[in-house]
CSV table of C-alpha atoms and ligand atoms in Angstrom, one decimal:
chain,number,residue,atom,x,y,z
A,131,MET,CA,24.4,-118.1,16.9
A,132,ASN,CA,25.4,-121.0,14.7
A,133,ALA,CA,24.6,-124.7,14.8
A,134,ALA,CA,28.0,-125.4,17.1
A,135,GLN,CA,27.2,-122.4,19.5
A,136,VAL,CA,23.5,-123.5,19.9
A,137,LEU,CA,24.6,-126.9,20.3
A,138,ALA,CA,27.2,-125.3,23.1
A,139,GLN,CA,24.7,-123.8,24.4
A,140,PHE,CA,22.1,-126.6,24.7
A,141,GLN,CA,25.0,-128.5,26.8
A,142,ALA,CA,25.7,-125.8,28.9
A,143,THR,CA,22.0,-125.5,30.4
A,144,GLY,CA,20.2,-128.7,30.3
A,145,VAL,CA,16.5,-128.3,30.3
A,146,GLN,CA,17.1,-124.9,29.4
A,147,THR,CA,15.4,-125.7,25.9
A,148,CYS,CA,14.4,-122.2,24.3
A,149,PHE,CA,16.8,-119.9,24.4
A,150,HIS,CA,18.9,-120.6,21.4
A,151,GLY,CA,17.7,-117.7,19.2
A,152,ARG,CA,16.5,-119.7,16.5
A,153,HIS,CA,12.9,-119.0,16.5
A,154,ILE,CA,10.9,-117.5,13.5
A,155,ASN,CA,9.0,-114.2,14.5
A,156,PRO,CA,8.3,-115.4,17.9
A,157,GLN,CA,5.4,-114.0,20.1
A,158,ILE,CA,5.3,-116.0,23.1
A,159,TYR,CA,9.5,-117.1,23.5
A,160,ALA,CA,10.0,-113.3,22.2
A,161,GLY,CA,12.8,-111.7,24.4
A,162,LEU,CA,13.2,-114.6,26.8
A,163,ASP,CA,16.9,-115.3,28.1
A,164,GLY,CA,15.7,-117.7,31.3
A,165,THR,CA,16.1,-114.9,34.3
A,166,ASN,CA,13.5,-112.3,33.1
A,167,TRP,CA,10.5,-114.0,34.0
A,168,ARG,CA,9.5,-111.4,36.7
A,169,LEU,CA,6.7,-108.7,36.3
A,170,LYS,CA,8.7,-106.0,35.9
A,171,ASP,CA,10.5,-108.0,33.2
A,172,TYR,CA,7.2,-108.7,31.3
A,173,GLU,CA,5.6,-105.0,31.4
A,174,ALA,CA,9.0,-104.1,30.0
A,175,ARG,CA,8.2,-106.7,27.2
A,176,ASP,CA,4.4,-104.9,26.6
A,177,GLY,CA,3.2,-107.5,29.5
A,178,TYR,CA,-0.3,-106.6,30.9
A,179,LYS,CA,-0.8,-103.7,28.1
A,180,ALA,CA,-3.6,-105.8,26.3
A,181,LEU,CA,-5.4,-106.4,29.5
A,182,ARG,CA,-5.1,-102.3,30.0
A,183,LYS,CA,-6.8,-101.7,26.4
A,184,ILE,CA,-9.7,-103.6,26.9
A,185,LEU,CA,-10.3,-102.4,30.1
A,186,SER,CA,-9.2,-98.7,29.7
A,187,GLU,CA,-11.1,-98.6,26.0
A,188,GLY,CA,-14.4,-100.2,27.3
A,189,THR,CA,-13.8,-103.2,24.8
A,190,THR,CA,-16.7,-105.1,25.1
A,191,PRO,CA,-16.5,-109.4,25.8
A,192,ASP,CA,-18.0,-110.0,22.1
A,193,GLN,CA,-15.8,-108.2,20.7
A,194,VAL,CA,-13.2,-109.4,22.6
A,195,ILE,CA,-14.4,-112.9,21.4
A,196,ALA,CA,-14.7,-111.5,17.7
A,197,THR,CA,-11.3,-110.7,17.8
A,198,VAL,CA,-10.1,-114.1,19.0
A,199,LYS,CA,-12.1,-115.9,16.2
A,200,GLU,CA,-10.7,-113.7,13.4
A,201,SER,CA,-7.3,-114.7,14.8
A,202,ALA,CA,-7.7,-118.0,13.5
A,203,LEU,CA,-6.2,-119.0,16.6
A,204,ARG,CA,-6.6,-123.0,17.2
A,205,GLY,CA,-6.3,-124.4,20.8
A,206,ARG,CA,-2.7,-125.8,21.2
A,207,GLY,CA,-3.5,-128.5,23.8
A,208,GLY,CA,-4.3,-131.0,21.1
A,209,ALA,CA,-7.3,-131.2,18.9
A,210,GLY,CA,-7.2,-127.7,17.4
A,211,PHE,CA,-10.4,-126.7,18.5
A,212,PRO,CA,-10.9,-122.8,17.2
A,213,THR,CA,-10.4,-120.9,20.5
A,214,GLY,CA,-13.0,-118.0,19.8
A,215,LEU,CA,-15.6,-120.4,18.8
A,216,LYS,CA,-14.9,-122.6,22.4
A,217,TRP,CA,-15.3,-119.0,24.2
A,218,SER,CA,-18.6,-118.6,22.4
A,219,PHE,CA,-20.0,-121.8,24.0
A,220,MET,CA,-19.8,-120.5,28.0
A,221,PRO,CA,-23.2,-119.4,28.3
A,222,ARG,CA,-22.1,-116.0,29.8
A,223,GLN,CA,-25.8,-115.3,30.9
A,224,PHE,CA,-26.0,-118.2,33.4
A,225,PRO,CA,-26.6,-116.8,36.8
A,226,GLY,CA,-24.4,-118.9,39.1
A,227,GLN,CA,-20.7,-119.5,39.1
A,228,LYS,CA,-18.8,-120.0,35.9
A,229,TYR,CA,-15.0,-121.3,35.9
A,230,LEU,CA,-12.0,-120.7,33.7
A,231,VAL,CA,-9.3,-123.5,33.8
A,232,CYS,CA,-5.6,-123.8,32.1
A,233,ASN,CA,-4.4,-127.2,31.3
A,234,SER,CA,-0.9,-127.6,32.1
A,235,ASP,CA,-0.9,-131.3,32.5
A,236,GLU,CA,1.7,-131.6,29.3
A,237,GLY,CA,1.6,-135.2,29.8
A,238,GLU,CA,2.1,-136.3,25.9
A,239,PRO,CA,5.3,-137.8,25.3
A,240,GLY,CA,7.6,-135.6,23.1
A,241,THR,CA,5.8,-132.3,24.4
A,242,CYS,CA,7.7,-130.0,26.7
A,243,LYS,CA,6.5,-126.4,25.8
A,244,ASP,CA,4.1,-125.7,28.4
A,245,ARG,CA,6.6,-126.0,31.3
A,246,ASP,CA,8.9,-123.6,29.5
A,247,LEU,CA,6.2,-121.2,29.2
A,248,LEU,CA,5.2,-121.0,33.0
A,249,GLN,CA,9.1,-121.1,33.8
A,250,PHE,CA,10.0,-118.1,31.9
A,251,ASN,CA,7.4,-116.3,30.9
A,252,PRO,CA,4.2,-117.0,33.3
A,253,HIS,CA,2.8,-113.7,33.2
A,254,ILE,CA,1.7,-113.9,29.6
A,255,VAL,CA,-0.2,-117.2,30.7
A,256,ILE,CA,-1.8,-115.1,33.3
A,257,GLU,CA,-2.5,-112.4,31.1
A,258,GLY,CA,-4.3,-114.8,28.5
A,259,MET,CA,-5.9,-116.4,31.3
A,260,ILE,CA,-7.8,-112.6,32.6
A,261,ILE,CA,-8.3,-111.6,29.2
A,262,ALA,CA,-10.4,-115.0,28.8
A,263,ALA,CA,-12.4,-115.1,31.9
A,264,TYR,CA,-13.1,-111.1,30.8
A,265,ALA,CA,-14.4,-112.0,27.8
A,266,MET,CA,-16.7,-115.0,29.2
A,267,GLY,CA,-17.8,-113.3,32.2
A,268,THR,CA,-16.2,-116.0,34.7
A,269,ASP,CA,-14.5,-114.9,38.4
A,270,VAL,CA,-12.7,-117.9,39.5
A,271,GLY,CA,-9.9,-119.6,37.3
A,272,TYR,CA,-7.9,-122.4,38.0
A,273,ASN,CA,-4.2,-123.5,36.6
A,274,TYR,CA,-3.8,-127.3,36.9
A,275,ILE,CA,0.0,-128.0,36.3
A,276,HIS,CA,1.7,-131.1,35.7
A,277,GLY,CA,2.5,-133.1,39.0
A,278,GLU,CA,6.2,-133.8,38.3
A,279,ILE,CA,7.2,-130.3,37.6
A,280,PHE,CA,6.8,-128.6,40.9
A,281,GLN,CA,9.6,-126.0,41.1
A,282,THR,CA,7.5,-124.7,37.8
A,283,TYR,CA,4.5,-125.0,40.1
A,284,GLN,CA,6.6,-122.9,42.6
A,285,ARG,CA,7.2,-120.1,40.1
A,286,PHE,CA,3.9,-119.7,38.8
A,287,GLU,CA,2.5,-119.4,42.2
A,288,GLU,CA,5.0,-116.7,42.7
A,289,ALA,CA,4.2,-114.9,39.7
A,290,LEU,CA,0.8,-115.4,40.7
A,291,GLU,CA,1.4,-113.4,44.1
A,292,GLU,CA,3.1,-110.3,41.8
A,293,ALA,CA,0.3,-110.1,39.7
A,294,ARG,CA,-2.3,-109.7,42.8
A,295,ALA,CA,0.4,-107.3,44.3
A,296,ALA,CA,-0.5,-105.0,41.2
A,297,GLY,CA,-3.9,-105.3,41.0
A,298,TYR,CA,-4.0,-107.7,37.7
A,299,LEU,CA,-6.0,-109.8,39.7
A,300,GLY,CA,-8.4,-109.6,42.5
A,301,ASP,CA,-11.4,-107.5,43.3
A,302,LYS,CA,-12.0,-104.5,40.7
A,303,ILE,CA,-8.9,-105.1,38.8
A,304,LEU,CA,-7.0,-102.2,37.3
A,305,GLY,CA,-9.8,-99.9,39.2
A,306,SER,CA,-12.6,-101.5,36.9
A,307,GLU,CA,-15.6,-103.3,37.9
A,308,PHE,CA,-13.9,-107.1,36.6
A,309,ASN,CA,-13.0,-109.3,39.5
A,310,PHE,CA,-11.3,-112.3,39.1
A,311,GLN,CA,-9.4,-114.7,41.5
A,312,LEU,CA,-6.7,-117.0,40.0
A,313,HIS,CA,-5.2,-120.2,41.4
A,314,ALA,CA,-2.9,-122.7,41.1
A,315,ALA,CA,-3.4,-126.3,41.5
A,316,HIS,CA,-1.0,-128.9,40.7
A,317,GLY,CA,-1.6,-132.4,39.6
A,318,PHE,CA,0.2,-135.8,40.7
A,319,GLY,CA,2.2,-136.7,36.9
A,320,ALA,CA,-0.7,-139.2,35.2
A,321,TYR,CA,-1.2,-138.5,31.7
A,322,ILE,CA,-4.7,-139.1,32.1
A,323,CYS,CA,-5.3,-135.8,33.7
A,324,GLY,CA,-4.6,-134.1,30.8
A,325,GLU,CA,-7.8,-135.0,29.4
A,326,GLU,CA,-9.8,-132.2,29.9
A,327,THR,CA,-12.8,-134.0,32.2
A,328,ALA,CA,-10.7,-135.8,33.9
A,329,LEU,CA,-8.1,-133.0,34.8
A,330,LEU,CA,-12.2,-131.4,36.3
A,331,GLU,CA,-12.6,-134.5,38.1
A,332,SER,CA,-9.0,-134.1,39.5
A,333,LEU,CA,-9.5,-130.5,40.3
A,334,GLU,CA,-12.3,-131.5,42.4
A,335,GLY,CA,-10.1,-133.6,44.4
A,336,LYS,CA,-11.6,-137.3,42.9
A,337,LYS,CA,-10.0,-140.0,41.2
A,338,GLY,CA,-8.7,-138.4,37.8
A,339,GLN,CA,-11.0,-140.3,35.0
A,340,PRO,CA,-12.7,-139.0,32.5
A,341,ARG,CA,-16.6,-138.3,32.5
A,342,PHE,CA,-19.0,-139.4,29.4
A,343,LYS,CA,-19.4,-136.5,27.0
A,344,PRO,CA,-22.0,-134.6,26.7
A,345,PRO,CA,-22.3,-133.0,28.4
A,346,PHE,CA,-19.5,-130.8,27.8
A,347,PRO,CA,-17.7,-128.8,30.0
A,348,ALA,CA,-19.5,-125.8,28.3
A,349,SER,CA,-22.6,-126.9,30.3
A,350,PHE,CA,-21.2,-129.0,33.1
A,351,GLY,CA,-17.7,-128.6,34.0
A,352,LEU,CA,-16.1,-128.2,37.4
A,353,TYR,CA,-18.4,-128.9,40.2
A,354,GLY,CA,-21.1,-129.0,37.3
A,355,LYS,CA,-20.8,-125.6,36.5
A,356,PRO,CA,-20.3,-124.2,33.2
A,357,THR,CA,-16.4,-124.4,32.3
A,358,THR,CA,-14.0,-123.4,29.4
A,359,ILE,CA,-10.9,-125.0,29.4
A,360,ASN,CA,-7.4,-124.2,27.3
A,361,ASN,CA,-4.4,-125.4,27.0
A,362,THR,CA,-1.5,-123.2,28.4
A,363,GLU,CA,0.1,-122.3,24.9
A,364,THR,CA,-3.3,-121.0,23.7
A,365,PHE,CA,-3.9,-118.8,26.5
A,366,ALA,CA,-0.1,-117.5,25.9
A,367,ALA,CA,-1.3,-116.4,22.7
A,368,VAL,CA,-3.8,-114.1,23.9
A,369,PRO,CA,-2.0,-110.8,24.8
A,370,TRP,CA,-0.4,-110.9,21.8
A,371,ILE,CA,-3.7,-111.1,19.5
A,372,ILE,CA,-5.3,-108.1,21.6
A,373,ARG,CA,-2.5,-105.8,21.2
A,374,ASN,CA,-1.9,-106.3,17.8
A,375,GLY,CA,-5.9,-107.3,16.3
A,376,GLY,CA,-7.1,-110.7,15.0
A,377,GLN,CA,-6.1,-109.9,11.5
A,378,ALA,CA,-2.0,-109.0,12.3
A,379,TYR,CA,-2.3,-112.6,14.0
A,380,LEU,CA,-3.8,-114.4,11.2
A,381,ALA,CA,-1.4,-113.2,8.8
A,382,CYS,CA,1.4,-114.4,10.5
A,383,GLY,CA,0.0,-118.0,9.6
A,384,LYS,CA,-2.0,-119.5,7.4
A,385,PRO,CA,-5.9,-119.2,6.6
A,386,ASN,CA,-7.4,-121.2,9.1
A,387,ASN,CA,-4.1,-121.6,11.3
A,388,GLY,CA,-3.3,-118.2,12.7
A,389,GLY,CA,0.0,-117.2,14.5
A,390,THR,CA,2.9,-119.0,15.6
A,391,LYS,CA,3.2,-122.4,17.3
A,392,ILE,CA,5.8,-124.0,19.7
A,393,TYR,CA,7.3,-127.6,18.5
A,394,SER,CA,9.1,-129.6,20.9
A,395,VAL,CA,11.3,-131.0,18.6
A,396,SER,CA,12.9,-134.2,19.8
A,397,GLY,CA,14.4,-137.4,18.6
A,398,ASP,CA,17.3,-137.9,16.6
A,399,VAL,CA,17.8,-134.3,15.6
A,400,GLU,CA,21.6,-132.2,16.1
A,401,LEU,CA,19.4,-129.7,18.1
A,402,PRO,CA,16.5,-130.8,20.2
A,403,GLY,CA,14.6,-128.1,22.0
A,404,ASN,CA,11.6,-125.7,21.8
A,405,TYR,CA,11.3,-123.9,18.6
A,406,GLU,CA,8.2,-121.0,17.9
A,407,VAL,CA,7.5,-120.6,13.8
A,408,PRO,CA,4.7,-119.2,12.3
A,409,LEU,CA,1.9,-121.9,11.6
A,410,GLY,CA,2.7,-122.3,7.9
A,411,THR,CA,6.3,-123.4,8.0
A,412,PRO,CA,7.8,-126.2,6.1
A,413,PHE,CA,8.7,-129.3,8.2
A,414,THR,CA,12.0,-128.8,6.4
A,415,LYS,CA,12.9,-125.3,7.5
A,416,LEU,CA,11.9,-126.8,11.6
A,417,LEU,CA,14.3,-129.9,11.0
A,418,GLU,CA,16.9,-127.2,10.0
A,419,LEU,CA,16.2,-125.2,12.8
A,420,ALA,CA,16.9,-128.4,14.9
A,421,GLY,CA,20.2,-128.7,13.7
A,422,GLY,CA,18.7,-131.6,10.7
A,423,VAL,CA,19.0,-135.8,11.5
A,424,ARG,CA,22.0,-136.6,13.4
A,425,LYS,CA,25.1,-136.3,11.4
A,426,GLY,CA,25.6,-139.2,9.0
A,427,ARG,CA,21.8,-140.2,9.0
A,428,GLN,CA,19.0,-140.2,7.2
A,429,LEU,CA,15.5,-139.1,8.2
A,430,LYS,CA,13.1,-141.9,8.6
A,431,ALA,CA,10.0,-141.0,9.9
A,432,VAL,CA,8.5,-138.4,12.1
A,433,ILE,CA,5.5,-138.4,14.5
A,434,PRO,CA,4.5,-134.9,13.9
A,435,GLY,CA,2.2,-133.6,17.0
A,436,GLY,CA,3.3,-136.0,20.4
A,437,SER,CA,2.7,-139.7,20.7
A,438,SER,CA,-0.5,-140.3,19.7
A,439,ALA,CA,-0.1,-138.5,16.4
A,440,PRO,CA,0.2,-141.3,13.4
A,441,VAL,CA,3.8,-141.9,12.2
A,442,LEU,CA,4.4,-140.2,8.7
A,443,PRO,CA,7.6,-141.5,6.9
A,444,ALA,CA,9.8,-139.1,5.9
A,445,GLN,CA,8.8,-138.6,2.1
A,446,ILE,CA,5.7,-137.6,3.5
A,447,MET,CA,7.0,-135.4,5.8
A,448,ASN,CA,9.4,-133.5,3.9
A,449,GLU,CA,6.3,-132.6,1.5
A,450,CYS,CA,4.4,-131.1,4.4
A,451,THR,CA,4.2,-127.9,6.1
A,452,MET,CA,3.8,-127.8,9.8
A,453,ASP,CA,0.0,-126.4,10.3
A,454,TYR,CA,-3.4,-128.5,11.6
A,455,ASP,CA,-4.9,-128.9,7.9
A,456,SER,CA,-1.5,-130.1,6.1
A,457,ILE,CA,-0.6,-132.5,8.6
A,458,ALA,CA,-4.6,-133.7,8.8
A,459,LYS,CA,-4.4,-134.3,5.0
A,460,ALA,CA,-1.1,-136.2,5.0
A,461,GLY,CA,-3.0,-138.6,7.6
A,462,SER,CA,-1.6,-137.6,11.0
A,463,MET,CA,-2.6,-134.6,13.6
A,464,LEU,CA,-0.6,-131.7,14.7
A,465,GLY,CA,-1.4,-132.3,18.1
A,466,SER,CA,0.6,-130.5,20.8
A,467,GLY,CA,3.2,-130.0,18.0
A,468,ALA,CA,5.9,-132.6,19.7
A,469,VAL,CA,7.7,-133.4,16.8
A,470,ILE,CA,9.4,-136.8,17.5
A,471,VAL,CA,12.1,-137.1,14.4
A,472,MET,CA,13.6,-140.8,13.8
A,473,ASP,CA,16.4,-141.6,11.7
A,474,ASP,CA,17.4,-144.6,9.7
A,475,THR,CA,18.7,-146.7,13.0
A,476,ARG,CA,15.5,-146.7,14.4
A,477,CYS,CA,13.1,-150.1,14.7
A,478,MET,CA,9.8,-149.5,14.1
A,479,VAL,CA,8.8,-152.6,15.9
A,480,GLU,CA,10.6,-151.4,19.1
A,481,SER,CA,9.2,-147.9,18.8
A,482,LEU,CA,6.1,-149.0,18.9
A,483,LYS,CA,6.5,-151.7,21.8
A,484,ARG,CA,7.1,-148.3,23.8
A,485,LEU,CA,4.3,-146.1,22.5
A,486,SER,CA,2.1,-149.4,23.0
A,487,TYR,CA,3.6,-149.6,26.6
A,488,PHE,CA,3.3,-146.4,27.5
A,489,TYR,CA,-0.6,-146.1,26.6
A,490,MET,CA,-1.2,-149.4,28.6
A,491,HIS,CA,0.4,-148.3,31.4
A,492,GLU,CA,-2.0,-144.8,31.2
A,493,SER,CA,-5.2,-146.0,30.6
A,494,CYS,CA,-7.4,-145.2,33.4
A,495,GLY,CA,-9.2,-148.6,33.2
A,496,GLN,CA,-12.9,-147.3,32.8
A,497,CYS,CA,-13.7,-148.9,29.7
A,498,THR,CA,-13.2,-152.4,28.4
A,499,PRO,CA,-11.7,-151.9,25.4
A,500,CYS,CA,-9.5,-149.6,26.8
A,501,ARG,CA,-8.3,-151.3,29.4
A,502,GLU,CA,-8.1,-155.0,27.9
A,503,GLY,CA,-7.5,-153.3,24.5
A,504,THR,CA,-4.2,-151.3,25.1
A,505,GLY,CA,-2.4,-154.5,27.1
A,506,TRP,CA,-3.2,-156.7,24.3
A,507,LEU,CA,-1.4,-154.5,21.4
A,508,TRP,CA,1.6,-154.4,23.6
A,509,ARG,CA,1.7,-158.2,24.3
A,510,VAL,CA,1.0,-158.7,20.5
A,511,VAL,CA,4.4,-156.1,19.5
A,512,ASP,CA,6.4,-157.5,22.3
A,513,ARG,CA,6.1,-161.1,20.9
A,514,ILE,CA,6.8,-159.8,17.5
A,515,HIS,CA,10.0,-158.0,18.7
A,516,THR,CA,11.1,-160.6,20.6
A,517,GLY,CA,11.2,-163.1,17.8
A,518,HIS,CA,8.1,-164.8,18.8
A,519,GLY,CA,5.7,-163.5,16.2
A,520,LYS,CA,2.9,-165.0,14.8
A,521,PRO,CA,2.0,-164.5,10.7
A,522,SER,CA,-1.6,-163.9,11.8
A,523,ASP,CA,-0.4,-161.0,13.9
A,524,LEU,CA,-0.6,-158.0,11.7
A,525,ALA,CA,-4.4,-159.0,11.2
A,526,LEU,CA,-4.9,-159.6,14.7
A,527,LEU,CA,-3.3,-156.2,15.9
A,528,ASP,CA,-5.9,-153.8,13.3
A,529,SER,CA,-8.4,-156.0,14.7
A,530,VAL,CA,-7.6,-155.0,18.1
A,531,ALA,CA,-7.0,-151.4,17.2
A,532,ASP,CA,-10.2,-151.4,15.2
A,533,ASN,CA,-12.0,-152.3,18.7
A,534,ILE,CA,-10.5,-149.7,20.1
A,535,GLN,CA,-11.1,-146.5,18.3
A,536,GLY,CA,-14.2,-145.0,18.5
A,537,ARG,CA,-15.1,-147.1,21.4
A,538,THR,CA,-14.4,-145.7,24.4
A,539,ILE,CA,-15.2,-142.9,27.0
A,540,CYS,CA,-12.3,-140.8,26.2
A,541,ALA,CA,-9.8,-140.1,23.1
A,542,LEU,CA,-6.7,-142.4,24.7
A,543,GLY,CA,-8.5,-145.2,23.7
A,544,ASP,CA,-7.9,-143.7,20.0
A,545,ALA,CA,-4.6,-142.2,21.0
A,546,ALA,CA,-3.2,-146.1,21.7
A,547,ALA,CA,-4.9,-147.6,18.4
A,548,MET,CA,-3.8,-144.9,15.8
A,549,PRO,CA,0.1,-145.5,16.1
A,550,VAL,CA,-0.5,-149.1,16.0
A,551,ARG,CA,-2.3,-148.6,12.6
A,552,ALA,CA,0.2,-146.1,11.2
A,553,MET,CA,3.3,-147.9,11.9
A,554,ILE,CA,1.7,-151.2,10.1
A,555,LYS,CA,0.5,-149.3,7.4
A,556,HIS,CA,3.8,-147.2,6.6
A,557,PHE,CA,6.6,-149.8,7.8
A,558,ARG,CA,4.9,-153.6,7.3
A,559,PRO,CA,7.6,-154.8,5.6
A,560,GLU,CA,9.8,-154.4,8.8
A,561,PHE,CA,7.1,-155.9,11.2
A,562,GLU,CA,6.5,-159.1,8.5
A,563,ALA,CA,10.7,-159.5,8.2
A,564,MET,CA,10.4,-159.9,12.0
A,565,ILE,CA,7.3,-162.5,11.9
A,566,GLN,CA,9.4,-164.5,8.9
A,567,LYS,CA,12.5,-164.4,10.8
A,568,ALA,CA,10.6,-165.6,13.9
A,569,ALA,CA,8.9,-168.2,11.6
A,570,GLN,CA,12.6,-169.7,10.5
A,571,SER,CA,14.0,-169.8,13.5
A,572,THR,CA,11.4,-171.8,15.5
A,573,ALA,CA,13.6,-174.5,15.9
A,574,GLN,CA,16.2,-172.5,17.3
A,575,PRO,CA,14.4,-169.6,18.9
A,576,GLN,CA,16.1,-166.2,19.4
A,577,GLY,CA,16.0,-162.9,20.8
A,578,ALA,CA,14.8,-161.9,24.8
A,579,PRO,CA,12.8,-164.3,26.4
A,580,VAL,CA,8.8,-163.7,25.6
A,581,SER,CA,6.6,-163.2,28.8
A,582,THR,CA,4.1,-165.6,29.8
A,583,GLU,CA,1.2,-162.9,28.9
A,584,ALA,CA,2.7,-162.1,25.7
A,585,ARG,CA,3.0,-165.8,24.7
A,586,SER,CA,-0.8,-166.0,25.2
A,587,ALA,CA,-2.0,-162.9,23.8
B,498,FMN,C1,-5.7,-139.0,27.2
B,498,FMN,C2,-5.3,-137.1,27.0
B,498,FMN,C3,-4.5,-136.3,27.5
B,498,FMN,C4,-4.5,-135.2,27.1
B,498,FMN,N1,-3.6,-134.0,27.3
B,498,FMN,C5,-3.4,-132.8,27.7
B,498,FMN,C6,-2.8,-131.9,27.8
B,498,FMN,O1,-1.6,-132.4,28.6
B,498,FMN,N2,-2.6,-130.7,28.0
B,498,FMN,C7,-3.8,-130.1,26.9
B,498,FMN,O2,-3.9,-129.3,26.9
B,498,FMN,N3,-4.7,-131.0,26.6
B,498,FMN,C8,-4.3,-131.9,26.9
B,498,FMN,N4,-5.3,-133.1,26.2
B,498,FMN,C9,-6.7,-132.4,25.2
B,498,FMN,C10,-7.8,-131.4,26.5
B,498,FMN,O3,-8.3,-132.8,26.5
B,498,FMN,C11,-8.4,-130.4,25.8
B,498,FMN,O4,-8.9,-130.7,24.6
B,498,FMN,C12,-7.7,-129.4,25.6
B,498,FMN,O5,-7.2,-129.1,27.2
B,498,FMN,C13,-8.2,-128.1,25.3
B,498,FMN,O6,-7.5,-126.9,24.8
B,498,FMN,P1,-7.4,-126.5,23.7
B,498,FMN,O7,-8.7,-126.2,23.1
B,498,FMN,O8,-6.8,-124.8,24.3
B,498,FMN,O9,-6.2,-127.4,23.1
B,498,FMN,C14,-5.7,-134.3,26.3
B,498,FMN,C15,-6.6,-135.1,25.8
B,498,FMN,C16,-6.5,-136.7,26.1
B,498,FMN,C17,-7.6,-137.5,25.5
B,499,SF4,S1,-10.2,-144.6,27.1
B,499,SF4,FE1,-9.4,-145.6,28.4
B,499,SF4,S2,-8.1,-143.7,29.6
B,499,SF4,FE2,-10.1,-142.7,28.1
B,499,SF4,S3,-11.7,-143.6,29.9
B,499,SF4,FE3,-11.9,-145.0,28.7
B,499,SF4,S4,-10.1,-146.5,30.0
B,499,SF4,FE4,-10.0,-145.0,30.5
């Protein structure tokens, strides 16, 4: 399919963002067409073979964990923590209830991969969770699904029913001694409920506010019991690993960054959508798959891992490969893999204002630096953007960000502070020019009226 055909398909299918056939060696999106999500379709794509393999061959839980470690699968939810290592933290000998939880809250701006996965390939997530439950000795699991995608939640419920009826879930799975009950739960759309401990609180029916860590969920998780939480895409990677081996998965990516990753490419590109490519693919190749920067425009900057990842200018991104280590070395984070592309028409002050507003809005309000600081950041950026900036504002922004970062209960505080610092670091002249313009026009103020709070920040 050429770029024009892909564009036509995007326009025709609207929200269906992954059927463009422009993935590279896909493992998770392979063979999907938007209609073939049912159990029989999944089985035709080798679905549930990995589960059958471990149960029929008598693979031990330790062997499953060793294979996942060997694969260098890293958590796809944001932090990129090694999955096999996380699974080994589960105290399997703990005598009471243990839980497995899938994080399908997906609220990070720019990220839209997990919803496609659940909608168009739900059984791959179910199979991944069953294998994880086997490896960690848990017999109850939950998939916590973002509240604003209710149709996807209903689709997942249907898939669960199919899996139960076929003997893949429930008691004595496929005639073995292994039991696993899996349930779906939906949130109500709060971004903070994607943070793993806020998610657990919400699952327990409480207000979704993060807990202090330690203790970590591996020792004190859902209802105070040992719990392992992974992202939807992380679980979806597991069946392929078990079928093909840890080494084969590792070989698909690059050392320490095994397998493929789904990138949600959005912003100023011709063909926004989800693209599954091997970790280590050059950024320029990913951009090319997404149709390149909008016609006639130049690449200015990229947020490579969702809105909380620091922005990087074009010249740095053009040298990067898309994997956890390369992006970290360049000064940002691969995060959830949401690649937000900005062309030369973008005003960085305005972009930062939007980001800051989001974090102010989503702060749960538990800790003072985040609750007060996120509002403060937004007010100062708003003041600069509306032509009322002061020469001291950039130092003020840096100081407020410094007083948030690393001083809060959860990483939302860091997520609010990091974009501010990165924007100013890489695009300082744009901020300074706006502030200077404001100083020159003090006699005749320009721009939209500034709010009372913005003036007094
Ligand atoms: C504010 C905030 C929001 C988050 N949102 C999500 C989310 O929507 N989905 C997700 O998988 N992880 C999210 N995370 C990361 C989770 O806390 C957790 O690290 C992740 O689910 C672990 O899964 P993984 O090891 O498979 O990546 C968020 C973290 C923070 C601080
Ligand atoms: S950092 Fe922000 S979102 Fe996280 S617990 Fe504190 S107030 Fe809540």
